[in-house]
PDB file of C-alpha atoms in Angstrom:
ATOM      1  CA  UNK C   1      10.556 -19.662   3.080  1.00 66.00           C
ATOM      2  CA  UNK C   2       7.351 -18.693   4.909  1.00 67.00           C
ATOM      3  CA  UNK C   3       4.952 -16.036   3.604  1.00 75.00           C
ATOM      4  CA  UNK C   4       1.978 -14.257   5.164  1.00 73.00           C
ATOM      5  CA  UNK C   5       0.015 -10.979   5.085  1.00 83.00           C
ATOM      6  CA  UNK C   6      -0.793 -11.202   1.393  1.00 88.00           C
ATOM      7  CA  UNK C   7      -2.410  -8.455  -0.733  1.00 92.00           C
ATOM      8  CA  UNK C   8      -3.257  -8.427  -4.434  1.00 96.00           C
ATOM      9  CA  UNK C   9      -3.881  -5.648  -6.935  1.00 96.00           C
ATOM     10  CA  UNK C  10      -5.532  -5.975 -10.334  1.00 97.00           C
ATOM     11  CA  UNK C  11      -4.987  -3.851 -13.427  1.00 97.00           C
ATOM     12  CA  UNK C  12      -8.401  -2.227 -14.064  1.00 96.00           C
ATOM     13  CA  UNK C  13      -7.583  -1.986 -17.794  1.00 97.00           C
ATOM     14  CA  UNK C  14      -6.748  -5.707 -18.079  1.00 97.00           C
ATOM     15  CA  UNK C  15      -8.030  -8.081 -15.383  1.00 97.00           C
ATOM     16  CA  UNK C  16      -5.503 -10.750 -16.418  1.00 97.00           C
ATOM     17  CA  UNK C  17      -2.660  -8.606 -15.019  1.00 97.00           C
ATOM     18  CA  UNK C  18      -2.236  -8.792 -11.242  1.00 97.00           C
ATOM     19  CA  UNK C  19       0.487  -8.446  -8.676  1.00 97.00           C
ATOM     20  CA  UNK C  20       0.721  -9.946  -5.214  1.00 96.00           C
ATOM     21  CA  UNK C  21       2.837  -8.842  -2.257  1.00 95.00           C
ATOM     22  CA  UNK C  22       3.635 -10.597   1.018  1.00 92.00           C
ATOM     23  CA  UNK C  23       5.763 -10.637   4.133  1.00 89.00           C
ATOM     24  CA  UNK C  24       8.534 -13.128   3.522  1.00 87.00           C
ATOM     25  CA  UNK C  25      10.422 -14.936   6.295  1.00 86.00           C
ATOM     26  CA  UNK C  26      13.480 -16.903   5.241  1.00 81.00           C
ATOM     27  CA  UNK C  27      12.995 -19.338   8.137  1.00 81.00           C
ATOM     28  CA  UNK C  28      10.412 -20.084  10.809  1.00 81.00           C
ATOM     29  CA  UNK C  29      13.007 -19.371  13.502  1.00 85.00           C
ATOM     30  CA  UNK C  30      13.621 -15.774  12.399  1.00 83.00           C
ATOM     31  CA  UNK C  31      11.512 -12.639  12.895  1.00 84.00           C
ATOM     32  CA  UNK C  32      13.366 -10.888  10.043  1.00 90.00           C
ATOM     33  CA  UNK C  33      11.013 -10.305   7.122  1.00 90.00           C
ATOM     34  CA  UNK C  34      11.236  -8.858   3.645  1.00 91.00           C
ATOM     35  CA  UNK C  35       8.718  -7.674   1.048  1.00 93.00           C
ATOM     36  CA  UNK C  36       8.107 -10.383  -1.529  1.00 93.00           C
ATOM     37  CA  UNK C  37       6.196  -9.999  -4.772  1.00 95.00           C
ATOM     38  CA  UNK C  38       5.019 -11.845  -7.872  1.00 96.00           C
ATOM     39  CA  UNK C  39       2.927 -11.064 -10.935  1.00 97.00           C
ATOM     40  CA  UNK C  40       0.637 -12.783 -13.410  1.00 97.00           C
ATOM     41  CA  UNK C  41      -0.480 -11.920 -16.934  1.00 97.00           C
ATOM     42  CA  UNK C  42      -3.037 -14.721 -17.287  1.00 97.00           C
ATOM     43  CA  UNK C  43      -5.547 -14.039 -14.540  1.00 96.00           C
ATOM     44  CA  UNK C  44      -3.629 -15.976 -11.890  1.00 96.00           C
ATOM     45  CA  UNK C  45      -3.254 -19.328 -13.636  1.00 97.00           C
ATOM     46  CA  UNK C  46       0.526 -18.945 -13.304  1.00 97.00           C
ATOM     47  CA  UNK C  47       2.655 -16.534 -11.282  1.00 96.00           C
ATOM     48  CA  UNK C  48       6.253 -15.328 -11.691  1.00 96.00           C
ATOM     49  CA  UNK C  49       8.256 -14.061  -8.737  1.00 91.00           C
ATOM     50  CA  UNK C  50      11.302 -11.831  -8.987  1.00 83.00           C
ATOM     51  CA  UNK C  51      12.025 -12.001  -5.253  1.00 90.00           C
ATOM     52  CA  UNK C  52      11.873  -9.072  -2.819  1.00 94.00           C
ATOM     53  CA  UNK C  53      11.725  -5.269  -3.134  1.00 95.00           C
ATOM     54  CA  UNK C  54      15.109  -4.828  -1.416  1.00 94.00           C
ATOM     55  CA  UNK C  55      17.362  -7.591  -0.157  1.00 93.00           C
ATOM     56  CA  UNK C  56      18.226  -7.555   3.557  1.00 93.00           C
ATOM     57  CA  UNK C  57      15.798  -4.710   4.412  1.00 94.00           C
ATOM     58  CA  UNK C  58      13.242  -5.400   7.157  1.00 93.00           C
ATOM     59  CA  UNK C  59       9.736  -4.817   5.769  1.00 93.00           C
ATOM     60  CA  UNK C  60       6.237  -5.689   6.892  1.00 91.00           C
ATOM     61  CA  UNK C  61       2.518  -5.067   6.255  1.00 91.00           C
ATOM     62  CA  UNK C  62       2.475  -4.945   2.440  1.00 93.00           C
ATOM     63  CA  UNK C  63      -0.459  -3.185   0.781  1.00 95.00           C
ATOM     64  CA  UNK C  64      -0.880  -3.185  -3.000  1.00 97.00           C
ATOM     65  CA  UNK C  65      -3.232  -1.127  -5.140  1.00 97.00           C
ATOM     66  CA  UNK C  66      -3.576   0.066  -8.729  1.00 97.00           C
ATOM     67  CA  UNK C  67      -4.578   3.366 -10.279  1.00 96.00           C
ATOM     68  CA  UNK C  68      -7.101   3.696 -13.107  1.00 95.00           C
ATOM     69  CA  UNK C  69      -4.366   3.556 -15.772  1.00 96.00           C
ATOM     70  CA  UNK C  70      -3.052   0.184 -14.564  1.00 97.00           C
ATOM     71  CA  UNK C  71       0.021   1.350 -12.663  1.00 97.00           C
ATOM     72  CA  UNK C  72       0.613  -0.730  -9.530  1.00 98.00           C
ATOM     73  CA  UNK C  73       1.662   0.612  -6.115  1.00 98.00           C
ATOM     74  CA  UNK C  74       3.218  -1.245  -3.174  1.00 97.00           C
ATOM     75  CA  UNK C  75       3.114   0.423   0.257  1.00 96.00           C
ATOM     76  CA  UNK C  76       5.607  -1.129   2.657  1.00 95.00           C
ATOM     77  CA  UNK C  77       6.227  -0.667   6.379  1.00 93.00           C
ATOM     78  CA  UNK C  78       9.865  -0.323   7.427  1.00 94.00           C
ATOM     79  CA  UNK C  79      11.340  -1.388  10.784  1.00 93.00           C
ATOM     80  CA  UNK C  80      11.282   2.300  11.839  1.00 93.00           C
ATOM     81  CA  UNK C  81       7.440   2.396  11.560  1.00 92.00           C
ATOM     82  CA  UNK C  82       7.680   4.675   8.528  1.00 93.00           C
ATOM     83  CA  UNK C  83       6.391   3.589   5.118  1.00 94.00           C
ATOM     84  CA  UNK C  84       7.691   3.989   1.634  1.00 94.00           C
ATOM     85  CA  UNK C  85       5.838   3.658  -1.648  1.00 97.00           C
ATOM     86  CA  UNK C  86       6.950   1.659  -4.667  1.00 97.00           C
ATOM     87  CA  UNK C  87       5.482   1.800  -8.179  1.00 98.00           C
ATOM     88  CA  UNK C  88       5.442  -0.684 -11.036  1.00 97.00           C
ATOM     89  CA  UNK C  89       4.857   0.459 -14.605  1.00 97.00           C
ATOM     90  CA  UNK C  90       5.017  -3.090 -15.999  1.00 96.00           C
ATOM     91  CA  UNK C  91       2.288  -5.018 -14.192  1.00 96.00           C
ATOM     92  CA  UNK C  92       4.319  -5.879 -11.087  1.00 96.00           C
ATOM     93  CA  UNK C  93       7.312  -7.417 -12.872  1.00 96.00           C
ATOM     94  CA  UNK C  94       9.641  -4.845 -11.276  1.00 96.00           C
ATOM     95  CA  UNK C  95       9.258  -2.045  -8.724  1.00 97.00           C
ATOM     96  CA  UNK C  96      10.886   1.331  -8.136  1.00 96.00           C
ATOM     97  CA  UNK C  97      10.868   3.209  -4.832  1.00 97.00           C
ATOM     98  CA  UNK C  98       9.179   6.550  -5.533  1.00 96.00           C
ATOM     99  CA  UNK C  99       8.702   8.188  -2.126  1.00 94.00           C
ATOM    100  CA  UNK C 100       8.719   8.162   1.635  1.00 93.00           C
ATOM    101  CA  UNK C 101       5.034   7.889   2.528  1.00 92.00           C
ATOM    102  CA  UNK C 102       4.821   8.654   6.286  1.00 92.00           C
ATOM    103  CA  UNK C 103       2.605   5.846   7.625  1.00 89.00           C
ATOM    104  CA  UNK C 104       2.885   3.474  10.528  1.00 89.00           C
ATOM    105  CA  UNK C 105       1.961   0.007  11.720  1.00 89.00           C
ATOM    106  CA  UNK C 106      -1.035  -1.701  10.065  1.00 88.00           C
ATOM    107  CA  UNK C 107      -1.124   0.848   7.241  1.00 90.00           C
ATOM    108  CA  UNK C 108      -3.667   0.696   4.467  1.00 90.00           C
ATOM    109  CA  UNK C 109      -4.163   2.811   1.380  1.00 91.00           C
ATOM    110  CA  UNK C 110      -6.512   3.338  -1.519  1.00 92.00           C
ATOM    111  CA  UNK C 111      -6.552   5.271  -4.763  1.00 94.00           C
ATOM    112  CA  UNK C 112      -9.479   7.377  -5.952  1.00 92.00           C
ATOM    113  CA  UNK C 113     -10.722   5.855  -9.219  1.00 91.00           C
ATOM    114  CA  UNK C 114     -13.950   7.894  -9.354  1.00 87.00           C
ATOM    115  CA  UNK C 115     -14.576  10.680 -11.833  1.00 87.00           C
ATOM    116  CA  UNK C 116     -14.305  13.265  -9.045  1.00 85.00           C
ATOM    117  CA  UNK C 117     -11.891  16.160  -8.691  1.00 87.00           C
ATOM    118  CA  UNK C 118      -9.869  13.801  -6.453  1.00 88.00           C
ATOM    119  CA  UNK C 119      -9.326  11.265  -9.244  1.00 92.00           C
ATOM    120  CA  UNK C 120      -5.902   9.680  -8.768  1.00 94.00           C
ATOM    121  CA  UNK C 121      -5.447  10.939  -5.188  1.00 94.00           C
ATOM    122  CA  UNK C 122      -3.992   8.352  -2.812  1.00 95.00           C
ATOM    123  CA  UNK C 123      -5.189   8.069   0.796  1.00 93.00           C
ATOM    124  CA  UNK C 124      -3.376   6.275   3.616  1.00 92.00           C
ATOM    125  CA  UNK C 125      -4.225   5.467   7.231  1.00 89.00           C
ATOM    126  CA  UNK C 126      -2.516   3.404   9.916  1.00 89.00           C
ATOM    127  CA  UNK C 127      -2.882   2.320  13.535  1.00 85.00           C
ATOM    128  CA  UNK C 128      -2.630   4.798  16.379  1.00 80.00           C
ATOM    129  CA  UNK C 129      -0.163   2.318  17.925  1.00 80.00           C
ATOM    130  CA  UNK C 130       3.247   1.918  16.321  1.00 80.00           C
ATOM    131  CA  UNK C 131       3.267   5.301  14.662  1.00 84.00           C
ATOM    132  CA  UNK C 132       5.680   8.226  14.704  1.00 90.00           C
ATOM    133  CA  UNK C 133       3.112  11.021  14.562  1.00 90.00           C
ATOM    134  CA  UNK C 134       1.691  11.334  18.107  1.00 87.00           C
ATOM    135  CA  UNK C 135      -1.458   9.418  17.163  1.00 83.00           C
ATOM    136  CA  UNK C 136      -2.095  11.216  13.859  1.00 87.00           C
ATOM    137  CA  UNK C 137      -2.938   8.499  11.380  1.00 88.00           C
ATOM    138  CA  UNK C 138      -4.094   9.804   8.001  1.00 90.00           C
ATOM    139  CA  UNK C 139      -2.377  11.362   4.988  1.00 93.00           C
ATOM    140  CA  UNK C 140      -3.098  12.045   1.323  1.00 94.00           C
ATOM    141  CA  UNK C 141      -1.086  12.370  -1.866  1.00 96.00           C
ATOM    142  CA  UNK C 142      -2.405  14.437  -4.756  1.00 96.00           C
ATOM    143  CA  UNK C 143       0.437  13.619  -7.181  1.00 96.00           C
ATOM    144  CA  UNK C 144       0.556   9.852  -7.571  1.00 95.00           C
ATOM    145  CA  UNK C 145       2.337   9.165  -4.288  1.00 96.00           C
ATOM    146  CA  UNK C 146       5.378  11.361  -4.932  1.00 96.00           C
ATOM    147  CA  UNK C 147       4.656  13.606  -1.920  1.00 96.00           C
ATOM    148  CA  UNK C 148       2.297  13.277   1.059  1.00 96.00           C
ATOM    149  CA  UNK C 149       0.648  15.884   3.276  1.00 95.00           C
ATOM    150  CA  UNK C 150       1.621  15.986   6.943  1.00 95.00           C
ATOM    151  CA  UNK C 151      -0.415  13.362   8.833  1.00 94.00           C
ATOM    152  CA  UNK C 152      -3.647  14.470  10.506  1.00 92.00           C
ATOM    153  CA  UNK C 153      -5.975  13.013  13.147  1.00 87.00           C
ATOM    154  CA  UNK C 154      -8.897  10.748  12.318  1.00 82.00           C
ATOM    155  CA  UNK C 155     -11.919  11.398  14.585  1.00 80.00           C
ATOM    156  CA  UNK C 156     -12.243   8.766  17.335  1.00 76.00           C
ATOM    157  CA  UNK C 157      -8.763   7.374  16.518  1.00 72.00           C
ATOM    158  CA  UNK C 158      -9.781   3.955  15.123  1.00 74.00           C
ATOM    159  CA  UNK C 159      -7.259   1.224  15.932  1.00 72.00           C
ATOM    160  CA  UNK C 160      -7.538  -0.646  12.636  1.00 72.00           C
ATOM    161  CA  UNK C 161      -9.425  -0.278   9.409  1.00 74.00           C
ATOM    162  CA  UNK C 162      -9.414  -0.116   5.695  1.00 79.00           C
ATOM    163  CA  UNK C 163      -9.949   2.718   3.266  1.00 83.00           C
ATOM    164  CA  UNK C 164     -12.221   3.166   0.315  1.00 82.00           C
ATOM    165  CA  UNK C 165     -13.410   5.995  -1.865  1.00 83.00           C
ATOM    166  CA  UNK C 166     -16.969   5.988  -3.125  1.00 77.00           C
ATOM    167  CA  UNK C 167     -19.373   8.246  -4.936  1.00 72.00           C
ATOM    168  CA  UNK C 168     -22.608   9.068  -3.135  1.00 67.00           C
ATOM    169  CA  UNK C 169     -25.046  11.809  -4.143  1.00 48.00           C
ATOM    170  CA  UNK C 170     -22.246  13.964  -5.535  1.00 42.00           C
ATOM    171  CA  UNK C 171     -20.064  13.578  -2.434  1.00 41.00           C
ATOM    172  CA  UNK C 172     -16.842  11.666  -2.235  1.00 44.00           C
ATOM    173  CA  UNK C 173     -15.826  10.078   1.002  1.00 47.00           C
ATOM    174  CA  UNK C 174     -12.774   8.361   2.342  1.00 50.00           C
ATOM    175  CA  UNK C 175     -13.050   6.542   5.646  1.00 51.00           C
ATOM    176  CA  UNK C 176     -11.418   4.187   8.079  1.00 49.00           C
ATOM    177  CA  UNK C 177     -13.380   1.875  10.341  1.00 52.00           C
ATOM    178  CA  UNK C 178     -12.685  -0.417  13.295  1.00 49.00           C
TER     179      UNK C 178
END
């Protein structure tokens, strides 16, 4: 088994609890990949893996994050260049698919953990290439990832980037950068 494209999320209420997700290839001669995961309860000294999100389903570009209550989220790209969102209520030991999440290739997402009116909102962006939305590459969920607004354009259409939410002089910003 070969793994790559690894992301980790940490429970903000207990830093010993983490989950990790990766692209998993069963052999070096195959392009077929699945979404692997593992979890730890001791700060990463040992890890336990339960396998993949769904057996025999092509998945790529895993992105993990946690909300302020310690729930974990796993955003996964499907072969169709759409994403779906999974949630774990037990520190990454198991995952349930909660929603289709629009998305596209090289997706990234973040969760607002500030004390703003957007607390808990989830934001997602993806590449202008490999997407199903005519170049539109940003969406938001205001209900924990259960539903997502129709994708919108990002000014200057950045090819790649990451997202973050920060507090600055009473303003809250979410951005993507090259």
